[in-house]
Coordinates of C-alpha atoms in Angstrom, one line a residue:
Chain A
X11 CA 39.7 -19.9 -6.0
X12 CA 41.2 -21.1 -9.1
X13 CA 38.6 -23.8 -9.7
X14 CA 35.7 -21.2 -9.8
X15 CA 37.7 -19.1 -12.3
X16 CA 38.2 -21.7 -14.7
X17 CA 35.1 -22.2 -17.3
X18 CA 32.5 -24.5 -15.7
X19 CA 31.7 -27.6 -17.8
X20 CA 28.1 -26.8 -19.4
X21 CA 25.8 -28.7 -16.9
X22 CA 22.7 -27.0 -18.3
X23 CA 19.4 -29.0 -18.6
X24 CA 20.3 -30.8 -15.5
X25 CA 17.4 -29.0 -13.8
X26 CA 13.9 -29.7 -14.5
X27 CA 11.3 -27.2 -15.7
X28 CA 12.4 -26.7 -19.1
X29 CA 9.1 -27.8 -20.9
X30 CA 7.0 -25.7 -18.4
X31 CA 8.9 -22.5 -18.4
X32 CA 9.4 -22.7 -22.2
X33 CA 5.7 -23.4 -22.8
X34 CA 4.5 -20.6 -20.2
X35 CA 7.0 -18.0 -21.6
X36 CA 6.3 -18.6 -25.3
X37 CA 2.4 -18.7 -24.7
X38 CA 2.5 -15.5 -22.8
X39 CA 5.1 -13.8 -25.2
X40 CA 2.8 -14.9 -28.2
X41 CA -0.6 -13.9 -26.9
X42 CA 0.5 -10.7 -24.7
X43 CA 3.3 -9.3 -26.6
X44 CA 3.6 -10.5 -30.4
X45 CA 0.0 -10.9 -31.3
X46 CA -0.9 -7.3 -30.6
X47 CA 2.3 -6.1 -32.1
X48 CA 1.3 -7.9 -35.3
X49 CA -2.1 -6.4 -35.0
X50 CA -0.6 -3.0 -35.4
X51 CA 1.8 -3.9 -38.2
X52 CA -1.0 -5.8 -40.2
X53 CA -3.3 -2.7 -39.8
X54 CA -0.8 -0.3 -40.8
X55 CA 0.6 -2.6 -43.5
X56 CA -2.7 -3.0 -44.8
X57 CA -3.1 0.6 -45.7
X58 CA -1.1 0.6 -48.9
X59 CA 2.2 2.6 -49.4
X60 CA 0.5 5.9 -50.7
X61 CA -2.2 6.2 -48.3
X62 CA 0.4 5.2 -45.4
X63 CA 2.8 7.9 -46.6
X64 CA 0.2 10.5 -47.0
X65 CA -1.2 9.9 -43.4
X66 CA 2.3 9.9 -41.8
X67 CA 3.5 13.1 -43.6
X68 CA 0.3 15.3 -43.1
X69 CA 1.1 18.8 -42.2
X70 CA -0.4 18.3 -38.7
X71 CA 1.8 15.1 -38.2
X72 CA 4.8 16.6 -39.4
X73 CA 4.4 19.5 -37.0
X74 CA 3.8 17.1 -34.1
X75 CA 7.1 15.1 -35.0
X76 CA 8.8 18.6 -34.7
X77 CA 7.5 19.5 -31.4
X78 CA 7.8 16.0 -29.9
X79 CA 11.4 15.4 -31.2
X80 CA 12.6 18.9 -30.4
X81 CA 11.2 18.9 -26.8
X82 CA 12.5 15.1 -26.3
X83 CA 16.1 16.1 -27.5
X84 CA 16.1 19.3 -25.1
X85 CA 15.1 17.2 -22.3
X86 CA 17.7 14.6 -22.9
X87 CA 20.5 17.0 -23.2
X88 CA 19.4 18.6 -20.0
X89 CA 19.4 15.3 -18.4
X90 CA 22.9 14.6 -19.8
X91 CA 24.4 17.4 -17.8
X92 CA 22.3 17.2 -14.6
X93 CA 22.3 13.3 -14.7
X94 CA 26.0 13.1 -14.9
X95 CA 26.4 15.8 -12.1
X96 CA 24.2 13.7 -9.9
X97 CA 25.7 10.4 -10.7
X98 CA 29.2 12.0 -10.0
X99 CA 28.4 13.5 -6.6
X100 CA 26.6 10.1 -5.6
X101 CA 29.6 8.1 -6.4
X102 CA 32.5 10.3 -5.4
X103 CA 31.4 12.2 -2.3
X104 CA 29.9 11.3 0.9
X105 CA 27.7 14.0 2.4
X106 CA 24.7 14.0 4.7
X107 CA 21.5 13.0 2.9
X108 CA 23.4 11.3 0.2
X109 CA 21.3 8.0 0.7
X110 CA 18.2 10.1 0.6
X111 CA 19.2 11.8 -2.7
X112 CA 20.0 8.2 -4.2
X113 CA 16.5 7.1 -3.3
X114 CA 14.8 10.3 -4.5
X115 CA 16.3 10.0 -8.0
X116 CA 14.0 7.1 -8.7
X117 CA 10.9 9.1 -7.9
X118 CA 10.1 10.0 -11.5
X119 CA 10.1 6.3 -12.3
X120 CA 7.7 5.5 -9.3
X121 CA 5.4 8.4 -9.8
X122 CA 2.6 7.9 -12.4
X123 CA 3.1 10.0 -15.4
X124 CA -0.4 11.8 -14.9
X125 CA 0.5 12.7 -11.3
X126 CA 3.8 14.1 -12.5
X127 CA 2.1 16.2 -15.2
X128 CA -0.5 17.5 -12.8
X129 CA 2.2 18.4 -10.3
X130 CA 4.5 20.2 -12.9
X131 CA 1.6 22.1 -14.3
X132 CA 0.6 23.0 -10.7
X133 CA 4.2 24.3 -10.2
X134 CA 4.6 26.2 -13.6
X135 CA 1.1 27.6 -14.1
X136 CA 0.9 31.4 -13.6
X137 CA -0.4 31.1 -10.0
X138 CA 1.9 28.3 -9.3
X139 CA 5.2 28.5 -7.0
X140 CA 7.4 28.6 -10.2
X141 CA 5.2 30.3 -12.4
X142 CA 4.8 33.4 -10.1
X143 CA 8.6 33.8 -10.2
X144 CA 9.2 32.9 -13.9
X145 CA 6.3 34.7 -15.5
X146 CA 7.1 38.3 -14.5
X147 CA 10.5 37.6 -16.0
X148 CA 8.7 36.8 -19.2
X149 CA 9.3 33.0 -19.1
X150 CA 6.3 31.0 -19.9
X151 CA 6.6 27.4 -19.2
X152 CA 3.2 26.0 -19.0
X153 CA 1.2 25.5 -22.0
X154 CA 4.5 26.0 -24.1
X155 CA 7.0 23.6 -25.7
X156 CA 9.3 24.6 -22.8
X157 CA 6.6 22.9 -20.7
X158 CA 6.8 19.7 -22.7
X159 CA 10.4 19.7 -22.4
X160 CA 10.3 20.2 -18.4
X161 CA 7.8 17.2 -18.4
X162 CA 9.9 15.0 -20.4
X163 CA 13.0 15.9 -18.4
X164 CA 11.3 15.1 -15.3
X165 CA 10.0 11.6 -16.3
X166 CA 13.4 10.5 -18.0
X167 CA 16.0 12.1 -15.6
X168 CA 16.9 8.7 -13.8
X169 CA 17.9 7.1 -17.1
X170 CA 21.3 9.0 -17.4
X171 CA 22.2 8.8 -13.7
X172 CA 21.4 5.0 -13.4
X173 CA 23.4 4.4 -16.7
X174 CA 26.4 6.4 -15.6
X175 CA 26.4 5.6 -11.8
X176 CA 27.7 1.8 -12.0
X177 CA 30.4 2.8 -14.4
X178 CA 31.6 5.6 -12.4
X179 CA 31.7 3.3 -9.4
X180 CA 34.1 1.0 -11.2
X181 CA 36.4 3.9 -12.3
X182 CA 39.5 4.0 -10.1
X183 CA 40.1 7.4 -8.5
X184 CA 43.7 6.7 -8.7
X185 CA 43.6 7.4 -12.4
X186 CA 42.4 11.0 -11.6
X187 CA 44.7 11.4 -9.0
X188 CA 47.7 10.4 -11.1
X189 CA 46.6 12.8 -13.9
X190 CA 46.3 15.5 -11.4
X191 CA 49.8 14.7 -9.9
X192 CA 51.1 14.9 -13.4
X193 CA 49.8 18.4 -13.8
X194 CA 46.6 18.1 -15.6
X195 CA 43.9 20.6 -14.8
X196 CA 40.7 19.6 -13.5
X197 CA 39.1 20.1 -17.1
X198 CA 41.9 18.0 -18.7
X199 CA 41.5 15.2 -16.1
X200 CA 37.6 15.0 -16.9
X201 CA 38.1 15.2 -20.7
X202 CA 40.9 12.8 -21.0
X203 CA 40.7 10.4 -18.0
X204 CA 36.9 10.3 -16.8
X205 CA 35.0 11.2 -20.0
X206 CA 36.1 8.4 -22.4
X207 CA 35.2 5.4 -20.1
X208 CA 31.9 6.8 -19.4
X209 CA 30.9 7.9 -22.8
X210 CA 29.1 4.7 -23.8
X211 CA 26.9 4.8 -20.6
X212 CA 26.2 8.5 -21.0
X213 CA 25.2 7.8 -24.7
X214 CA 23.0 4.9 -23.5
X215 CA 21.3 7.0 -20.8
X216 CA 20.8 9.7 -23.3
X217 CA 19.1 7.5 -26.0
X218 CA 17.0 5.8 -23.3
X219 CA 15.8 9.2 -22.1
X220 CA 15.2 10.2 -25.7
X221 CA 13.2 7.1 -26.7
X222 CA 11.1 7.5 -23.4
X223 CA 10.5 11.3 -24.0
X224 CA 9.2 10.7 -27.6
X225 CA 6.6 8.4 -26.3
X226 CA 5.7 10.3 -23.2
X227 CA 2.1 11.1 -22.8
X228 CA 0.6 11.3 -19.3
X229 CA 3.1 14.0 -18.1
X230 CA 3.0 16.0 -21.3
X231 CA -0.6 16.5 -21.9
X232 CA -1.4 18.3 -18.5
X233 CA 1.3 20.8 -19.2
X234 CA 1.6 21.1 -22.8
X235 CA -1.6 23.2 -23.7
X236 CA -2.2 20.7 -26.6
X237 CA -2.6 23.3 -29.5
X238 CA -2.7 21.5 -32.8
X239 CA 0.7 22.4 -34.8
X240 CA 2.2 24.2 -31.8
X241 CA 2.2 22.1 -28.7
X242 CA 0.7 18.8 -29.8
X243 CA 3.0 15.7 -29.4
X244 CA 2.7 12.5 -31.5
X245 CA 1.0 10.5 -28.7
X246 CA -1.7 13.2 -28.3
X247 CA -2.4 13.3 -32.1
X248 CA -2.8 9.5 -32.1
X249 CA -5.4 9.7 -29.3
X250 CA -7.3 12.4 -31.2
X251 CA -7.4 10.2 -34.3
X252 CA -8.7 7.4 -32.2
X253 CA -11.4 9.7 -30.7
X254 CA -12.4 10.7 -34.3
X255 CA -12.5 6.8 -35.2
X256 CA -9.8 7.3 -37.7
X257 CA -8.0 4.2 -36.9
X258 CA -6.0 4.1 -40.1
X259 CA -4.4 7.2 -39.2
X260 CA -3.9 6.3 -35.7
X261 CA -2.3 2.8 -36.7
X262 CA 0.0 4.6 -39.1
X263 CA 1.3 7.1 -36.7
X264 CA 1.6 4.5 -34.1
X265 CA 3.7 2.3 -36.3
X266 CA 6.2 5.3 -37.1
X267 CA 6.6 5.8 -33.2
X268 CA 6.9 2.0 -32.9
X269 CA 9.7 2.1 -35.7
X270 CA 11.4 4.9 -34.2
X271 CA 11.7 3.4 -30.8
X272 CA 13.0 0.1 -32.1
X273 CA 15.5 2.0 -34.3
X274 CA 16.8 4.0 -31.2
X275 CA 17.1 1.0 -28.9
X276 CA 18.9 -1.1 -31.6
X277 CA 21.3 1.9 -32.3
X278 CA 22.3 2.0 -28.5
X279 CA 23.1 -1.6 -28.4
X280 CA 25.2 -1.5 -31.5
X281 CA 26.9 1.8 -30.5
X282 CA 27.6 0.3 -27.0
X283 CA 29.1 -2.8 -28.5
X284 CA 31.3 -0.6 -30.8
X285 CA 32.4 1.7 -27.9
X286 CA 33.1 -1.0 -25.6
X287 CA 35.3 -2.9 -28.2
X288 CA 37.0 0.3 -29.1
X289 CA 37.8 1.5 -25.5
X290 CA 39.1 -1.9 -24.8
X291 CA 41.6 -1.7 -27.8
X292 CA 43.1 1.7 -26.7
Chain B
X11 CA 44.6 -6.8 -4.1
X12 CA 41.7 -7.4 -1.9
X13 CA 42.8 -4.9 0.7
X14 CA 43.7 -2.3 -2.0
X15 CA 40.2 -2.3 -3.4
X16 CA 38.7 -2.0 0.2
X17 CA 40.8 1.0 0.8
X18 CA 39.6 2.7 -2.4
X19 CA 36.0 1.9 -1.5
X20 CA 36.1 3.5 1.8
X21 CA 38.4 6.3 0.9
X22 CA 35.8 9.1 -0.1
X23 CA 34.4 8.8 3.5
X24 CA 37.4 10.0 5.0
X25 CA 38.2 12.5 2.4
X26 CA 37.6 16.3 3.1
X27 CA 35.4 17.9 0.7
X28 CA 37.1 20.6 -1.5
X29 CA 35.3 23.8 -2.3
X30 CA 34.7 22.6 -5.8
X31 CA 33.2 19.4 -4.4
X32 CA 30.9 21.3 -2.1
X33 CA 29.8 23.4 -5.2
X34 CA 29.1 20.4 -7.2
X35 CA 27.1 18.8 -4.4
X36 CA 25.2 22.1 -3.8
X37 CA 24.0 22.4 -7.5
X38 CA 23.0 18.8 -7.7
X39 CA 21.1 18.7 -4.4
X40 CA 19.3 22.0 -5.3
X41 CA 18.7 20.8 -8.9
X42 CA 17.1 17.5 -7.4
X43 CA 15.0 19.4 -4.8
X44 CA 13.7 21.8 -7.5
X45 CA 12.9 19.2 -10.1
X46 CA 12.2 16.0 -8.3
X47 CA 11.1 16.9 -4.6
X48 CA 9.0 20.0 -5.3
X49 CA 6.6 18.3 -7.7
X50 CA 6.0 15.9 -4.8
X51 CA 5.4 18.3 -2.3
X52 CA 3.1 20.6 -4.5
X53 CA 0.7 17.6 -4.8
X54 CA 0.2 17.3 -1.1
X55 CA 0.0 21.2 -0.6
X56 CA -2.6 21.5 -3.4
X57 CA -4.6 18.4 -2.1
X58 CA -5.0 19.9 1.2
X59 CA -5.3 23.5 0.2
X60 CA -9.0 23.7 0.8
X61 CA -8.7 21.8 4.2
X62 CA -8.7 18.2 5.5
X63 CA -12.6 17.9 5.2
X64 CA -12.6 18.9 1.6
X65 CA -9.8 16.4 1.0
X66 CA -11.6 13.5 2.6
X67 CA -14.9 14.5 0.8
X68 CA -12.9 14.5 -2.4
X69 CA -11.7 11.0 -1.8
X70 CA -14.8 9.4 -0.7
X71 CA -16.8 10.7 -3.8
X72 CA -18.3 7.5 -5.4
X73 CA -16.5 8.0 -8.7
X74 CA -13.1 8.5 -6.9
X75 CA -13.9 5.3 -4.8
X76 CA -14.8 3.3 -7.9
X77 CA -11.7 4.5 -9.6
X78 CA -9.6 3.3 -6.5
X79 CA -11.3 0.0 -6.7
X80 CA -10.7 -0.5 -10.3
X81 CA -7.0 0.4 -9.9
X82 CA -6.7 -2.2 -7.0
X83 CA -8.4 -4.8 -9.0
X84 CA -6.2 -4.3 -12.1
X85 CA -3.1 -4.5 -10.0
X86 CA -4.5 -7.6 -8.1
X87 CA -4.8 -9.3 -11.4
X88 CA -1.9 -7.9 -13.5
X89 CA 0.8 -8.1 -10.9
X90 CA 0.5 -11.8 -10.2
X91 CA 0.2 -12.7 -13.8
X92 CA 3.3 -10.7 -14.7
X93 CA 5.1 -12.1 -11.8
X94 CA 4.3 -15.7 -12.8
X95 CA 5.5 -14.9 -16.3
X96 CA 8.6 -13.3 -15.1
X97 CA 9.5 -16.2 -12.8
X98 CA 9.0 -18.6 -15.5
X99 CA 11.0 -16.5 -18.2
X100 CA 13.9 -16.0 -15.7
X101 CA 14.0 -19.6 -14.9
X102 CA 14.0 -20.6 -18.6
X103 CA 16.7 -17.9 -19.7
X104 CA 19.2 -18.5 -16.7
X105 CA 19.0 -22.1 -16.2
X106 CA 18.9 -23.6 -19.8
X107 CA 20.6 -23.2 -22.9
X108 CA 18.6 -23.6 -26.0
X109 CA 18.4 -22.3 -29.6
X110 CA 16.6 -19.0 -29.8
X111 CA 17.2 -18.0 -26.3
X112 CA 18.6 -14.4 -27.2
X113 CA 15.4 -13.9 -29.3
X114 CA 13.1 -15.0 -26.3
X115 CA 15.1 -12.7 -24.2
X116 CA 14.6 -9.7 -26.8
X117 CA 10.9 -10.6 -26.9
X118 CA 10.5 -10.2 -23.1
X119 CA 11.9 -6.6 -23.4
X120 CA 9.6 -5.3 -26.1
X121 CA 7.0 -3.8 -23.7
X122 CA 9.7 -1.6 -22.3
X123 CA 10.3 -0.1 -25.7
X124 CA 6.7 0.4 -26.7
X125 CA 5.4 3.9 -25.6
X126 CA 2.1 3.5 -23.6
X127 CA -0.3 5.1 -26.3
X128 CA 1.3 2.8 -29.0
X129 CA 0.6 -0.2 -26.5
X130 CA -2.8 0.9 -26.3
X131 CA -3.3 1.2 -30.1
X132 CA -1.8 -2.3 -30.6
X133 CA -4.4 -3.7 -28.4
X134 CA -7.2 -1.6 -30.0
X135 CA -6.2 -2.8 -33.6
X136 CA -6.2 -6.5 -32.5
X137 CA -9.0 -6.9 -30.1
X138 CA -11.2 -3.7 -30.9
X139 CA -14.4 -4.6 -32.7
X140 CA -13.0 -3.7 -35.9
X141 CA -9.7 -5.5 -35.1
X142 CA -9.0 -8.8 -37.0
X143 CA -9.3 -11.0 -33.6
X144 CA -11.7 -8.7 -32.2
X145 CA -14.2 -8.9 -34.8
X146 CA -14.1 -12.9 -34.4
X147 CA -14.6 -12.5 -30.6
X148 CA -17.5 -10.1 -31.3
X149 CA -19.3 -12.9 -33.0
X150 CA -19.2 -14.8 -30.0
X151 CA -20.3 -11.7 -27.8
X152 CA -17.1 -11.2 -26.2
X153 CA -15.8 -7.6 -26.1
X154 CA -12.3 -7.0 -24.7
X155 CA -11.9 -3.3 -25.5
X156 CA -13.4 -0.1 -23.7
X157 CA -14.2 -2.3 -20.6
X158 CA -12.3 -3.5 -17.6
X159 CA -11.0 -6.5 -19.4
X160 CA -9.1 -4.2 -21.9
X161 CA -7.7 -2.2 -18.9
X162 CA -6.3 -5.3 -17.3
X163 CA -4.8 -6.8 -20.6
X164 CA -2.9 -3.8 -21.5
X165 CA -1.8 -3.3 -18.0
X166 CA -0.6 -7.0 -18.1
X167 CA 1.4 -6.0 -21.3
X168 CA 3.1 -2.8 -19.9
X169 CA 4.1 -4.5 -16.7
X170 CA 5.2 -7.9 -18.0
X171 CA 9.1 -7.4 -18.2
X172 CA 9.5 -5.8 -14.8
X173 CA 9.9 -9.1 -12.7
X174 CA 11.8 -10.9 -15.5
X175 CA 14.2 -8.0 -15.9
X176 CA 15.0 -8.0 -12.3
X177 CA 15.4 -11.6 -11.7
X178 CA 17.4 -12.5 -14.9
X179 CA 20.7 -10.7 -14.0
X180 CA 20.4 -11.6 -10.3
X181 CA 19.7 -15.5 -11.1
X182 CA 22.6 -15.2 -13.7
X183 CA 25.0 -14.0 -11.1
X184 CA 23.9 -16.5 -8.6
X185 CA 24.5 -19.5 -10.8
X186 CA 22.5 -22.8 -10.5
X187 CA 25.1 -25.1 -8.5
X188 CA 22.8 -24.9 -5.4
X189 CA 19.8 -26.1 -7.4
X190 CA 21.7 -28.9 -9.2
X191 CA 23.0 -30.0 -5.8
X192 CA 19.3 -30.2 -4.5
X193 CA 18.2 -32.0 -7.7
X194 CA 21.0 -34.5 -7.4
X195 CA 20.2 -35.3 -3.9
X196 CA 16.6 -36.2 -5.0
X197 CA 14.6 -33.2 -4.6
X198 CA 11.9 -32.7 -7.1
X199 CA 11.7 -29.7 -9.4
X200 CA 8.9 -27.8 -7.1
X201 CA 10.8 -28.7 -3.9
X202 CA 14.0 -27.4 -5.6
X203 CA 12.1 -24.1 -6.5
X204 CA 10.4 -23.5 -3.3
X205 CA 13.1 -24.5 -0.9
X206 CA 16.3 -23.5 -2.8
X207 CA 15.6 -20.9 -5.5
X208 CA 12.8 -18.9 -3.9
X209 CA 14.7 -18.0 -0.7
X210 CA 17.7 -17.0 -2.8
X211 CA 15.9 -14.8 -5.1
X212 CA 13.3 -13.6 -2.6
X213 CA 14.7 -9.8 -2.4
X214 CA 15.1 -9.7 -6.1
X215 CA 11.8 -10.8 -6.7
X216 CA 10.3 -8.4 -4.1
X217 CA 12.0 -5.7 -5.7
X218 CA 10.5 -6.6 -9.2
X219 CA 7.1 -7.0 -7.9
X220 CA 7.1 -3.6 -6.2
X221 CA 8.3 -1.9 -9.5
X222 CA 5.7 -3.9 -11.4
X223 CA 3.0 -2.9 -8.9
X224 CA 3.9 0.8 -9.2
X225 CA 3.5 0.8 -12.8
X226 CA 0.3 -1.4 -12.9
X227 CA -1.1 1.3 -10.4
X228 CA -0.1 4.3 -12.2
X229 CA -0.2 3.5 -16.0
X230 CA -2.0 6.1 -17.9
X231 CA -1.4 6.2 -21.8
X232 CA -2.1 2.7 -22.6
X233 CA -5.0 2.4 -20.2
X234 CA -6.5 5.7 -21.6
X235 CA -6.6 4.2 -25.1
X236 CA -8.5 1.0 -24.2
X237 CA -10.5 2.1 -21.3
X238 CA -13.2 4.3 -23.2
X239 CA -13.0 6.6 -20.1
X240 CA -16.4 5.9 -18.8
X241 CA -16.8 7.7 -15.4
X242 CA -17.6 5.4 -12.7
X243 CA -17.0 2.3 -15.0
X244 CA -13.8 1.9 -16.5
X245 CA -12.0 5.0 -15.0
X246 CA -8.9 4.0 -13.3
X247 CA -7.3 6.4 -10.6
X248 CA -4.7 7.9 -13.0
X249 CA -7.6 8.5 -15.6
X250 CA -9.7 9.9 -12.9
X251 CA -7.1 12.5 -12.1
X252 CA -7.3 13.6 -15.8
X253 CA -10.9 13.7 -15.7
X254 CA -11.2 15.8 -12.6
X255 CA -8.6 18.3 -13.9
X256 CA -10.6 18.6 -17.1
X257 CA -13.9 19.4 -15.1
X258 CA -11.8 22.3 -13.4
X259 CA -11.9 20.4 -10.1
X260 CA -8.1 21.0 -9.4
X261 CA -8.3 20.4 -5.8
X262 CA -10.1 17.0 -6.5
X263 CA -7.6 16.1 -9.0
X264 CA -4.6 16.7 -6.7
X265 CA -6.4 14.8 -3.8
X266 CA -6.9 11.7 -6.1
X267 CA -3.2 12.4 -7.3
X268 CA -2.0 12.4 -3.5
X269 CA -3.0 8.8 -3.2
X270 CA -1.0 7.7 -6.2
X271 CA 2.1 10.0 -5.0
X272 CA 1.7 8.2 -1.6
X273 CA 2.0 4.8 -3.4
X274 CA 5.0 6.0 -5.1
X275 CA 6.7 7.2 -2.0
X276 CA 5.9 3.8 -0.4
X277 CA 7.3 2.1 -3.5
X278 CA 10.5 4.1 -3.2
X279 CA 10.9 3.2 0.6
X280 CA 10.3 -0.5 0.0
X281 CA 12.5 -0.5 -3.1
X282 CA 15.4 0.9 -1.1
X283 CA 15.0 -1.7 1.6
X284 CA 14.8 -4.5 -1.0
X285 CA 17.9 -3.1 -2.9
X286 CA 19.9 -2.9 0.5
X287 CA 18.9 -6.6 1.3
X288 CA 19.6 -7.7 -2.1
X289 CA 23.1 -6.1 -2.1
X290 CA 23.8 -7.5 1.4
X291 CA 22.8 -11.1 0.1
X292 CA 25.0 -10.8 -3.0
X293 CA 28.0 -9.7 -1.1
X294 CA 27.6 -12.3 1.6
X295 CA 27.6 -15.1 -1.3

């Protein structure tokens, strides 16, 4: 027992295959990943600062940023609540159908986005199962920004659940019981005992969901209505520019999305590192 | 210590659920039903809304059959390529220490953070006839965009991290002692891989391949950029769903979508089995 706990002497490179796997991996990374990435960056970089700026700040582009960001934020906030609730009941309670629920959570990842978009449109359109109930109440979902939010919430829901679930599993229920024995209310227990350790996971689920929502295309275009300035997401604007053979615009907008995605993902890894260090200290 | 953790692990099973717990479970289950399960049901309900015969007629339409064939072909090429890459990358990252390892690890993950349409645009800017590599290939009569080759290429890009991402944490956790023992006893590299590594990583590998396949079959945005959407030629099944929908053939769109939904359900079932076997394997180590 003790021997395995001690740091093992570094015996790497004992195994064969270093050259083969390094060669395969680097060749693949270069051709499939880095070269196309460079292709986009060079194309966008070759535009010149002034042209680039005017393309990415055109009125239609600004409107599409607003639609996309607003919907993705709405969807991620929604996921924060439902995702935390689902993770909580999956970890803490045993009830009939729990295993089934756990498996079903991943459906949005397994279902092709176009299929999800079609299905949600079918549900929320005026003659759909949900639309029939909601539209008499004056709630129009299909072909509005609310519909875009619903589509993004669907495709990104598993992120928060799957980030929070393992952290909750590691959390000792004794701590909560102790807090309650000491007279804390349920809300106090949640805020002081449960919330701090799961915060990094919650945030990382939120940001992953946001990043994925910003780039969502397949699910969104079915339900969005796709009106310029109103229900047009960035991905769709890029597609429209490509269809117009306006490759400069498409490349400029795509590079903005690429930069946003990288910035978001770098920010979560930094934030997570900070929060982990911070929570360990206290 | 051991006994204590086991007790806490089994405790919730014996616990009686409080009214608050029941309320939380109720809200969660109803939420999941309304948001996740109903969309799945509506696909099949709509696909069969005009009867079984119309459903079969929709699926056996030549354009739909062609789309199914192209989707299968794409997956049949992209999944093995991504799997080979994933296994090589996982072996490299978990079995060796070398300068730049973290960088290589970060590169492997890039496709996860690139959104589908942007991935398509990347390939178009490079390999399109106006792209800087595409124009050079064009001179030799090689066209990679707006045809099947382009569809397969972007699918490889999109699916490339899936197997690697499943294998890396798993192989890291398992360690390399068994493989080192095998090599020190005189096994060759391939023997070690086939006889020791592969049986050990089997379930994690299957899990990664299942996820990779689901994505290869269902990819929409990236494929949509590079395919050119030529009906009966470069249309994959997800693209065909959109085309039928735009043609106001909703029942046809739902019928095509039902095939993809079925693949998704099978994926979930296989994934649950693989996950269960994998956990079983790790806990028995």
